[in-house]
């Protein structure tokens, strides 16, 4: 097929064809006729989780808002819609989502399927907002997973890793729209995390720390506050010894700040502040690789110190590393399942071989803290080790087999890390 690489260009898909159905009925027909098929989202995964030896299916034409239910405070959308477009619609109707990832360019279905997240002590990952999902099973039948049902299977389906079927519609919980301001501070010593981790991360609705690991300092702290929060429009010049930036910043030193969402405390809509990058600009560095590990919140400081000991191995190959907090959830395959978490993210330069050598070093340092890798990013962990980190994995396997007994939606990635 044409354009057979992912967003970053590091992964080449093995499928021979790509379908872009325009209706749910066409999806059902394609699925029922296929022996191997897989949904391809916005191509933001950095590994083979969305690949297949058969056909790929894009939901880019199934991107409409179906219904905004003001009585139940939910919105139902076709699964291919991107967060950027959905957020504009919600805000114009007086609603918001509880949180967003750093990029608004990703699709709702793909983000939820891989437990993609934003930041904030009280904010669960994006799948935590899912209320129900319509899924096309391997035989073409439509089924619905919902929080309203008592069978418990919704918790297994919400972060489904693309293995249950084709998600065609998603209903999300929404909240009243709100305004936010964003400030950036510079040069927060890592040592401050040992004394003030809770204070640092509770200082705003959403907090992100950035470092390139050239020294034991976070070169930037991004604070995103609701306008209704105390001090949201006027910030102190110092934040745990970090100093307020005197201009706009990009998280990657030297990159143009115009790609980023508004800073300097200028109030604006939630969807123009929660992401780091603007919808119509190049997100992040662009030509990059990504990895991410989730550790229990109580282990965050020693885990960061462990990574700090690898500075000389990490920094030559790194654009930037981001540290965020995520609330616990009840979703079986979420890296934040039943534990408050801190996510340690790495945006790498396109040094594929070097990154491949560094990842095992990072994972060895993080092993005592039971770090779980992001499903859609690069990691080196063995299947046995990964599976041992998910207590609900046997239940998830059974759910996969019930929805897809012949493995139509499975691929090398799922077979290795889930079914082996």
PDB file of C-alpha atoms in Angstrom, residues 41-158:
ATOM      1  CA  UNK A  41      -5.522   5.076  13.581  1.00  0.00           C
ATOM      2  CA  UNK A  42      -3.547   8.261  13.116  1.00  0.00           C
ATOM      3  CA  UNK A  43      -0.300   6.225  12.904  1.00  0.00           C
ATOM      4  CA  UNK A  44       1.094   7.586  16.136  1.00  0.00           C
ATOM      5  CA  UNK A  45       2.216   4.226  17.538  1.00  0.00           C
ATOM      6  CA  UNK A  46       5.935   3.542  17.344  1.00  0.00           C
ATOM      7  CA  UNK A  47       5.769  -0.256  17.303  1.00  0.00           C
ATOM      8  CA  UNK A  48       3.771  -2.985  15.548  1.00  0.00           C
ATOM      9  CA  UNK A  49       0.643  -2.851  17.716  1.00  0.00           C
ATOM     10  CA  UNK A  50      -1.467  -1.662  14.755  1.00  0.00           C
ATOM     11  CA  UNK A  51       0.149  -3.824  12.063  1.00  0.00           C
ATOM     12  CA  UNK A  52      -1.159  -6.960  10.368  1.00  0.00           C
ATOM     13  CA  UNK A  53      -0.195  -9.456   7.710  1.00  0.00           C
ATOM     14  CA  UNK A  54      -3.631  -8.928   6.171  1.00  0.00           C
ATOM     15  CA  UNK A  55      -5.549  -5.709   5.507  1.00  0.00           C
ATOM     16  CA  UNK A  56      -5.470  -2.420   7.359  1.00  0.00           C
ATOM     17  CA  UNK A  57      -8.654  -0.459   7.946  1.00  0.00           C
ATOM     18  CA  UNK A  58      -8.700   3.311   8.461  1.00  0.00           C
ATOM     19  CA  UNK A  59     -11.578   5.034  10.237  1.00  0.00           C
ATOM     20  CA  UNK A  60     -10.603   8.480   8.957  1.00  0.00           C
ATOM     21  CA  UNK A  61     -13.939   8.851   7.126  1.00  0.00           C
ATOM     22  CA  UNK A  62     -15.926   7.807  10.198  1.00  0.00           C
ATOM     23  CA  UNK A  63     -15.219  11.054  12.017  1.00  0.00           C
ATOM     24  CA  UNK A  64     -18.563  12.653  12.871  1.00  0.00           C
ATOM     25  CA  UNK A  65     -20.173  13.703  16.113  1.00  0.00           C
ATOM     26  CA  UNK A  66     -23.311  11.561  16.429  1.00  0.00           C
ATOM     27  CA  UNK A  67     -25.034  13.012  19.483  1.00  0.00           C
ATOM     28  CA  UNK A  68     -24.478  15.387  22.392  1.00  0.00           C
ATOM     29  CA  UNK A  69     -26.721  14.251  25.247  1.00  0.00           C
ATOM     30  CA  UNK A  70     -27.100  17.155  27.664  1.00  0.00           C
ATOM     31  CA  UNK A  71     -29.190  15.123  30.090  1.00  0.00           C
ATOM     32  CA  UNK A  72     -26.572  12.404  30.606  1.00  0.00           C
ATOM     33  CA  UNK A  73     -23.578  14.717  29.941  1.00  0.00           C
ATOM     34  CA  UNK A  74     -22.156  12.474  27.233  1.00  0.00           C
ATOM     35  CA  UNK A  75     -21.096  12.832  23.624  1.00  0.00           C
ATOM     36  CA  UNK A  76     -21.231   9.992  21.087  1.00  0.00           C
ATOM     37  CA  UNK A  77     -18.768  10.123  18.205  1.00  0.00           C
ATOM     38  CA  UNK A  78     -17.579   7.972  15.363  1.00  0.00           C
ATOM     39  CA  UNK A  79     -14.310   6.391  16.385  1.00  0.00           C
ATOM     40  CA  UNK A  80     -12.128   8.029  13.732  1.00  0.00           C
ATOM     41  CA  UNK A  81     -12.658  11.592  14.957  1.00  0.00           C
ATOM     42  CA  UNK A  82      -9.530  13.377  16.186  1.00  0.00           C
ATOM     43  CA  UNK A  83      -9.439  15.121  19.536  1.00  0.00           C
ATOM     44  CA  UNK A  84      -8.720  18.481  17.907  1.00  0.00           C
ATOM     45  CA  UNK A  85     -11.991  18.513  15.970  1.00  0.00           C
ATOM     46  CA  UNK A  86     -14.039  16.971  18.772  1.00  0.00           C
ATOM     47  CA  UNK A  87     -12.804  19.539  21.281  1.00  0.00           C
ATOM     48  CA  UNK A  88     -13.803  22.471  19.078  1.00  0.00           C
ATOM     49  CA  UNK A  89     -17.300  21.020  18.753  1.00  0.00           C
ATOM     50  CA  UNK A  90     -17.634  20.378  22.482  1.00  0.00           C
ATOM     51  CA  UNK A  91     -16.402  23.833  23.480  1.00  0.00           C
ATOM     52  CA  UNK A  92     -18.792  25.554  21.079  1.00  0.00           C
ATOM     53  CA  UNK A  93     -21.594  23.670  22.835  1.00  0.00           C
ATOM     54  CA  UNK A  94     -20.427  24.485  26.345  1.00  0.00           C
ATOM     55  CA  UNK A  95     -18.687  21.201  27.169  1.00  0.00           C
ATOM     56  CA  UNK A  96     -15.198  19.814  27.708  1.00  0.00           C
ATOM     57  CA  UNK A  97     -13.305  16.575  28.224  1.00  0.00           C
ATOM     58  CA  UNK A  98     -11.614  16.037  31.582  1.00  0.00           C
ATOM     59  CA  UNK A  99      -8.145  15.900  30.035  1.00  0.00           C
ATOM     60  CA  UNK A 100      -6.182  15.722  26.791  1.00  0.00           C
ATOM     61  CA  UNK A 101      -2.891  14.283  25.614  1.00  0.00           C
ATOM     62  CA  UNK A 102      -0.012  16.551  24.610  1.00  0.00           C
ATOM     63  CA  UNK A 103      -1.054  16.173  20.949  1.00  0.00           C
ATOM     64  CA  UNK A 104      -4.578  17.004  19.647  1.00  0.00           C
ATOM     65  CA  UNK A 105      -3.797  15.231  16.360  1.00  0.00           C
ATOM     66  CA  UNK A 106      -4.635  11.696  17.550  1.00  0.00           C
ATOM     67  CA  UNK A 107      -7.894   9.791  17.099  1.00  0.00           C
ATOM     68  CA  UNK A 108     -10.247   9.093  19.979  1.00  0.00           C
ATOM     69  CA  UNK A 109     -10.385   5.333  19.368  1.00  0.00           C
ATOM     70  CA  UNK A 110      -6.642   4.882  18.995  1.00  0.00           C
ATOM     71  CA  UNK A 111      -5.819   6.941  22.070  1.00  0.00           C
ATOM     72  CA  UNK A 112      -8.282   5.054  24.265  1.00  0.00           C
ATOM     73  CA  UNK A 113      -7.193   1.647  22.964  1.00  0.00           C
ATOM     74  CA  UNK A 114      -3.609   2.270  24.112  1.00  0.00           C
ATOM     75  CA  UNK A 115      -4.363   4.126  27.396  1.00  0.00           C
ATOM     76  CA  UNK A 116      -2.908   7.393  26.124  1.00  0.00           C
ATOM     77  CA  UNK A 117      -3.019  10.108  28.787  1.00  0.00           C
ATOM     78  CA  UNK A 118      -2.471  13.703  29.773  1.00  0.00           C
ATOM     79  CA  UNK A 119      -1.375  14.978  33.166  1.00  0.00           C
ATOM     80  CA  UNK A 120      -2.882  15.801  36.542  1.00  0.00           C
ATOM     81  CA  UNK A 121      -3.131  14.225  39.987  1.00  0.00           C
ATOM     82  CA  UNK A 122      -6.902  13.792  39.656  1.00  0.00           C
ATOM     83  CA  UNK A 123      -7.036  13.037  35.943  1.00  0.00           C
ATOM     84  CA  UNK A 124      -7.272   9.488  34.650  1.00  0.00           C
ATOM     85  CA  UNK A 125      -6.093   8.553  31.174  1.00  0.00           C
ATOM     86  CA  UNK A 126      -8.249   9.326  28.134  1.00  0.00           C
ATOM     87  CA  UNK A 127      -9.972   5.930  28.222  1.00  0.00           C
ATOM     88  CA  UNK A 128     -11.256   6.782  31.698  1.00  0.00           C
ATOM     89  CA  UNK A 129     -13.768   9.099  29.998  1.00  0.00           C
ATOM     90  CA  UNK A 130     -15.265   6.291  27.900  1.00  0.00           C
ATOM     91  CA  UNK A 131     -18.843   5.456  28.878  1.00  0.00           C
ATOM     92  CA  UNK A 132     -19.599   2.914  26.149  1.00  0.00           C
ATOM     93  CA  UNK A 133     -18.163   1.491  22.920  1.00  0.00           C
ATOM     94  CA  UNK A 134     -19.724  -0.018  19.817  1.00  0.00           C
ATOM     95  CA  UNK A 135     -17.479  -2.745  18.380  1.00  0.00           C
ATOM     96  CA  UNK A 136     -17.609  -4.858  15.214  1.00  0.00           C
ATOM     97  CA  UNK A 137     -16.583  -8.396  16.203  1.00  0.00           C
ATOM     98  CA  UNK A 138     -14.745 -10.855  13.970  1.00  0.00           C
ATOM     99  CA  UNK A 139     -17.996 -12.254  12.553  1.00  0.00           C
ATOM    100  CA  UNK A 140     -19.225  -8.777  11.628  1.00  0.00           C
ATOM    101  CA  UNK A 141     -21.704  -8.562  14.498  1.00  0.00           C
ATOM    102  CA  UNK A 142     -22.080  -5.259  16.383  1.00  0.00           C
ATOM    103  CA  UNK A 143     -21.792  -5.428  20.160  1.00  0.00           C
ATOM    104  CA  UNK A 144     -21.714  -2.741  22.841  1.00  0.00           C
ATOM    105  CA  UNK A 145     -19.554  -2.557  25.947  1.00  0.00           C
ATOM    106  CA  UNK A 146     -20.915  -0.153  28.554  1.00  0.00           C
ATOM    107  CA  UNK A 147     -20.179   0.985  32.092  1.00  0.00           C
ATOM    108  CA  UNK A 148     -23.914   0.637  32.753  1.00  0.00           C
ATOM    109  CA  UNK A 149     -23.749  -3.141  32.457  1.00  0.00           C
ATOM    110  CA  UNK A 150     -22.828  -5.298  35.404  1.00  0.00           C
ATOM    111  CA  UNK A 151     -20.911  -8.008  33.521  1.00  0.00           C
ATOM    112  CA  UNK A 152     -17.555  -6.317  34.207  1.00  0.00           C
ATOM    113  CA  UNK A 153     -16.354  -6.669  30.627  1.00  0.00           C
ATOM    114  CA  UNK A 154     -16.288  -2.949  29.931  1.00  0.00           C
ATOM    115  CA  UNK A 155     -13.181  -2.632  32.096  1.00  0.00           C
ATOM    116  CA  UNK A 156     -11.458  -5.087  29.771  1.00  0.00           C
ATOM    117  CA  UNK A 157     -12.676  -3.496  26.551  1.00  0.00           C
ATOM    118  CA  UNK A 158     -11.930   0.188  27.138  1.00  0.00           C
TER     119      UNK A 158
END
